[in-house]
Amino acid sequence: MNKSPAVAETIRPSPVHTTISGRPIEPLYRPEDVAGLDYDRDLGDPGEFPYTRGIHKTMYRGKVWSMRQFAGFGTPRQTNARFKYLLEHGSHGLSVAFDLPTLMGRDPDHPLSLGEVGKCGVAIASLQDMETLFDGIPLDQVSTSMTINSPAAMLLAFYIAVAEKQGVPAAKL
């Protein structure tokens, strides 16, 4: 078995943690705590493959959860103002709510988009819209979530292009 002293050294003593039911939780469970499992194959250390215990070595004791609010309405400019407000008031990330035409991959001037543009989410139909949406928001410092289906590849390409225009490589997103 591959013991990782680096992981054990990164766990600092802390107050006793418990589940909601009051059961104690150890800061790090080791092989002796999971009898019957192949530790490396089935569980692994935090921050290591197969990532069953999170992607961070110290889990969320060393990196807090992203706090984000699902937001988006009207125009990209209106949603940009809302994003900036949320970031100024404690959000750690952004979660983009798209309008129905965007979710369906339709242009805002398509007949089936009538009455739906900018309702229940932001309307994004072009790279310029995405640039406006994230104008003045440093994408290398803010995590972004986008819930989208069919036009996901196009919107991701827009997002990466905006980041590159900011000088942020895709690997930093």
C-alpha atoms as a printed R data frame, in Angstrom:
    type eleno elety resid chain resno       x      y       z
1   ATOM     1    CA   MET     A     1   0.000  0.000   0.000
2   ATOM     2    CA   ASN     A     2   1.200  3.496  -0.822
3   ATOM     3    CA   LYS     A     3   1.045  5.634   2.313
4   ATOM     4    CA   SER     A     4   1.297  9.305   1.613
5   ATOM     5    CA   PRO     A     5   2.995 11.092   4.521
6   ATOM     6    CA   ALA     A     6   2.357 14.388   2.747
7   ATOM     7    CA   VAL     A     7  -1.405 13.898   3.156
8   ATOM     8    CA   ALA     A     8  -1.160 13.040   6.848
9   ATOM     9    CA   GLU     A     9   1.082 16.048   7.459
10  ATOM    10    CA   THR     A    10  -1.395 18.438   5.841
11  ATOM    11    CA   ILE     A    11  -4.219 17.490   8.232
12  ATOM    12    CA   ARG     A    12  -4.059 19.855  11.187
13  ATOM    13    CA   PRO     A    13  -5.517 18.921  14.573
14  ATOM    14    CA   SER     A    14  -8.943 20.479  14.825
15  ATOM    15    CA   PRO     A    15 -12.018 20.372  17.000
16  ATOM    16    CA   VAL     A    16 -13.987 17.143  16.994
17  ATOM    17    CA   HIS     A    17 -16.179 16.910  13.908
18  ATOM    18    CA   THR     A    18 -19.471 15.038  13.910
19  ATOM    19    CA   THR     A    19 -22.213 14.063  11.505
20  ATOM    20    CA   ILE     A    20 -25.622 15.740  11.792
21  ATOM    21    CA   SER     A    21 -26.554 12.737  13.966
22  ATOM    22    CA   GLY     A    22 -23.706 13.507  16.357
23  ATOM    23    CA   ARG     A    23 -21.468 10.586  15.353
24  ATOM    24    CA   PRO     A    24 -17.767 11.521  15.533
25  ATOM    25    CA   ILE     A    25 -15.826 11.882  12.288
26  ATOM    26    CA   GLU     A    26 -12.066 11.457  12.156
27  ATOM    27    CA   PRO     A    27 -10.078 14.057  10.200
28  ATOM    28    CA   LEU     A    28  -8.652 11.288   7.979
29  ATOM    29    CA   TYR     A    29  -9.565  7.632   7.737
30  ATOM    30    CA   ARG     A    30  -6.705  5.219   7.016
31  ATOM    31    CA   PRO     A    31  -6.592  1.577   5.791
32  ATOM    32    CA   GLU     A    32  -7.124  0.131   9.247
33  ATOM    33    CA   ASP     A    33 -10.470  1.950   9.325
34  ATOM    34    CA   VAL     A    34 -11.773  0.331   6.132
35  ATOM    35    CA   ALA     A    35 -11.204 -3.401   6.596
36  ATOM    36    CA   GLY     A    36 -12.280 -5.487   3.624
37  ATOM    37    CA   LEU     A    37 -11.505 -2.853   1.011
38  ATOM    38    CA   ASP     A    38  -8.497 -2.588  -1.222
39  ATOM    39    CA   TYR     A    39  -7.494  0.846   0.040
40  ATOM    40    CA   ASP     A    40  -5.653  2.092  -3.058
41  ATOM    41    CA   ARG     A    41  -8.158  0.663  -5.562
42  ATOM    42    CA   ASP     A    42 -11.450  1.314  -3.716
43  ATOM    43    CA   LEU     A    43 -10.833  4.384  -1.598
44  ATOM    44    CA   GLY     A    44  -7.456  6.132  -1.873
45  ATOM    45    CA   ASP     A    45  -6.272  9.199   0.011
46  ATOM    46    CA   PRO     A    46  -8.026 12.534  -0.407
47  ATOM    47    CA   GLY     A    47  -6.744 14.356  -3.482
48  ATOM    48    CA   GLU     A    48  -5.619 11.135  -5.180
49  ATOM    49    CA   PHE     A    49  -7.176  8.703  -7.652
50  ATOM    50    CA   PRO     A    50  -9.907  7.370  -7.562
51  ATOM    51    CA   TYR     A    51 -11.016 10.673  -5.904
52  ATOM    52    CA   THR     A    52 -13.711  8.987  -3.807
53  ATOM    53    CA   ARG     A    53 -12.739 11.311  -0.958
54  ATOM    54    CA   GLY     A    54 -12.579 14.597  -2.841
55  ATOM    55    CA   ILE     A    55 -10.131 16.328  -5.142
56  ATOM    56    CA   HIS     A    56  -8.335 18.272  -2.392
57  ATOM    57    CA   LYS     A    57  -5.771 16.624  -0.093
58  ATOM    58    CA   THR     A    58  -7.192 18.438   2.927
59  ATOM    59    CA   MET     A    59 -10.708 18.077   1.561
60  ATOM    60    CA   TYR     A    60 -12.713 21.190   2.434
61  ATOM    61    CA   ARG     A    61 -10.781 21.988   5.603
62  ATOM    62    CA   GLY     A    62  -8.053 23.594   3.485
63  ATOM    63    CA   LYS     A    63 -10.272 25.006   0.724
64  ATOM    64    CA   VAL     A    64 -13.735 26.238   1.562
65  ATOM    65    CA   TRP     A    65 -16.777 25.354  -0.520
66  ATOM    66    CA   SER     A    66 -17.606 27.739  -3.320
67  ATOM    67    CA   MET     A    67 -20.586 29.827  -2.333
68  ATOM    68    CA   ARG     A    68 -22.621 30.726  -5.382
69  ATOM    69    CA   GLN     A    69 -26.126 31.809  -6.233
70  ATOM    70    CA   PHE     A    70 -27.851 30.713  -9.447
71  ATOM    71    CA   ALA     A    71 -28.369 34.011 -11.260
72  ATOM    72    CA   GLY     A    72 -29.215 35.355 -14.674
73  ATOM    73    CA   PHE     A    73 -31.952 37.521 -16.109
74  ATOM    74    CA   GLY     A    74 -32.555 39.940 -18.939
75  ATOM    75    CA   THR     A    75 -29.541 41.092 -20.842
76  ATOM    76    CA   PRO     A    76 -25.908 40.103 -20.361
77  ATOM    77    CA   ARG     A    77 -25.262 43.638 -19.024
78  ATOM    78    CA   GLN     A    78 -27.993 43.276 -16.353
79  ATOM    79    CA   THR     A    79 -26.706 39.868 -15.304
80  ATOM    80    CA   ASN     A    80 -23.113 41.173 -15.229
81  ATOM    81    CA   ALA     A    81 -24.230 43.843 -12.739
82  ATOM    82    CA   ARG     A    82 -25.911 41.140 -10.617
83  ATOM    83    CA   PHE     A    83 -22.790 38.946 -10.736
84  ATOM    84    CA   LYS     A    84 -20.639 41.849  -9.554
85  ATOM    85    CA   TYR     A    85 -23.092 42.569  -6.731
86  ATOM    86    CA   LEU     A    86 -23.012 38.910  -5.630
87  ATOM    87    CA   LEU     A    87 -19.196 38.808  -5.696
88  ATOM    88    CA   GLU     A    88 -18.981 42.058  -3.718
89  ATOM    89    CA   HIS     A    89 -21.298 40.552  -1.093
90  ATOM    90    CA   GLY     A    90 -19.505 37.276  -0.408
91  ATOM    91    CA   SER     A    91 -20.115 34.880  -3.280
92  ATOM    92    CA   HIS     A    92 -17.046 32.849  -4.243
93  ATOM    93    CA   GLY     A    93 -18.314 31.727  -7.613
94  ATOM    94    CA   LEU     A    94 -20.940 32.289 -10.250
95  ATOM    95    CA   SER     A    95 -23.670 29.981 -11.489
96  ATOM    96    CA   VAL     A    96 -25.161 31.148 -14.774
97  ATOM    97    CA   ALA     A    97 -28.908 30.813 -15.318
98  ATOM    98    CA   PHE     A    98 -29.656 30.889 -19.055
99  ATOM    99    CA   ASP     A    99 -33.015 31.811 -20.579
100 ATOM   100    CA   LEU     A   100 -35.085 29.212 -22.425
101 ATOM   101    CA   PRO     A   101 -34.043 30.204 -25.975
102 ATOM   102    CA   THR     A   102 -30.374 29.909 -24.957
103 ATOM   103    CA   LEU     A   103 -31.031 26.543 -23.283
104 ATOM   104    CA   MET     A   104 -32.693 25.338 -26.483
105 ATOM   105    CA   GLY     A   105 -29.915 26.693 -28.713
106 ATOM   106    CA   ARG     A   106 -32.208 29.216 -30.399
107 ATOM   107    CA   ASP     A   107 -31.415 32.765 -31.454
108 ATOM   108    CA   PRO     A   108 -33.405 35.421 -29.606
109 ATOM   109    CA   ASP     A   109 -35.074 36.509 -32.872
110 ATOM   110    CA   HIS     A   110 -36.354 32.989 -33.672
111 ATOM   111    CA   PRO     A   111 -40.193 32.867 -33.689
112 ATOM   112    CA   LEU     A   112 -40.204 30.205 -30.960
113 ATOM   113    CA   SER     A   113 -38.183 32.559 -28.718
114 ATOM   114    CA   LEU     A   114 -40.965 35.163 -28.640
115 ATOM   115    CA   GLY     A   115 -41.781 36.096 -25.048
116 ATOM   116    CA   GLU     A   116 -38.964 33.995 -23.579
117 ATOM   117    CA   VAL     A   117 -35.846 36.103 -24.201
118 ATOM   118    CA   GLY     A   118 -34.240 37.116 -20.918
119 ATOM   119    CA   LYS     A   119 -36.977 35.504 -18.805
120 ATOM   120    CA   CYS     A   120 -35.894 33.002 -16.158
121 ATOM   121    CA   GLY     A   121 -32.268 33.536 -17.202
122 ATOM   122    CA   VAL     A   122 -29.853 35.550 -19.286
123 ATOM   123    CA   ALA     A   123 -29.993 35.585 -23.086
124 ATOM   124    CA   ILE     A   124 -26.648 34.569 -24.653
125 ATOM   125    CA   ALA     A   125 -26.493 34.287 -28.434
126 ATOM   126    CA   SER     A   126 -22.985 35.431 -29.345
127 ATOM   127    CA   LEU     A   127 -19.407 35.773 -28.194
128 ATOM   128    CA   GLN     A   128 -20.099 39.479 -27.642
129 ATOM   129    CA   ASP     A   129 -22.941 38.545 -25.248
130 ATOM   130    CA   MET     A   130 -20.566 36.297 -23.287
131 ATOM   131    CA   GLU     A   131 -17.918 39.050 -23.211
132 ATOM   132    CA   THR     A   132 -20.507 41.460 -21.775
133 ATOM   133    CA   LEU     A   133 -21.691 38.859 -19.260
134 ATOM   134    CA   PHE     A   134 -18.184 38.483 -17.780
135 ATOM   135    CA   ASP     A   135 -16.869 42.015 -18.382
136 ATOM   136    CA   GLY     A   136 -14.702 43.086 -15.433
137 ATOM   137    CA   ILE     A   137 -14.922 39.659 -13.747
138 ATOM   138    CA   PRO     A   138 -11.496 37.953 -13.487
139 ATOM   139    CA   LEU     A   139 -12.229 34.412 -14.642
140 ATOM   140    CA   ASP     A   140  -8.991 33.077 -13.153
141 ATOM   141    CA   GLN     A   141 -10.172 34.163  -9.686
142 ATOM   142    CA   VAL     A   142 -13.843 33.166  -9.824
143 ATOM   143    CA   SER     A   143 -15.205 29.677 -10.415
144 ATOM   144    CA   THR     A   144 -18.103 29.518 -12.812
145 ATOM   145    CA   SER     A   145 -20.857 26.951 -13.193
146 ATOM   146    CA   MET     A   146 -23.089 26.827 -16.245
147 ATOM   147    CA   THR     A   147 -26.028 24.448 -16.430
148 ATOM   148    CA   ILE     A   148 -26.685 23.956 -20.124
149 ATOM   149    CA   ASN     A   149 -27.435 21.032 -22.417
150 ATOM   150    CA   SER     A   150 -27.523 21.074 -26.215
151 ATOM   151    CA   PRO     A   151 -25.593 24.323 -26.844
152 ATOM   152    CA   ALA     A   152 -23.007 23.531 -24.143
153 ATOM   153    CA   ALA     A   153 -20.073 23.170 -26.560
154 ATOM   154    CA   MET     A   154 -20.739 26.590 -28.121
155 ATOM   155    CA   LEU     A   155 -21.196 28.340 -24.773
156 ATOM   156    CA   LEU     A   156 -18.061 26.701 -23.380
157 ATOM   157    CA   ALA     A   157 -16.166 27.903 -26.459
158 ATOM   158    CA   PHE     A   158 -17.494 31.442 -25.830
159 ATOM   159    CA   TYR     A   159 -16.413 31.209 -22.169
160 ATOM   160    CA   ILE     A   160 -12.910 30.009 -23.066
161 ATOM   161    CA   ALA     A   161 -12.599 32.782 -25.689
162 ATOM   162    CA   VAL     A   162 -13.579 35.410 -23.079
163 ATOM   163    CA   ALA     A   163 -11.010 33.980 -20.653
164 ATOM   164    CA   GLU     A   164  -8.290 34.032 -23.322
165 ATOM   165    CA   LYS     A   165  -9.176 37.660 -24.110
166 ATOM   166    CA   GLN     A   166  -8.603 38.351 -20.379
167 ATOM   167    CA   GLY     A   167  -5.231 36.576 -20.644
168 ATOM   168    CA   VAL     A   168  -6.472 33.555 -18.690
169 ATOM   169    CA   PRO     A   169  -5.480 30.187 -20.170
170 ATOM   170    CA   ALA     A   170  -8.190 27.507 -20.334
171 ATOM   171    CA   ALA     A   171  -6.237 25.394 -17.828
172 ATOM   172    CA   LYS     A   172  -6.863 28.073 -15.158
173 ATOM   173    CA   LEU     A   173 -10.649 27.920 -15.537
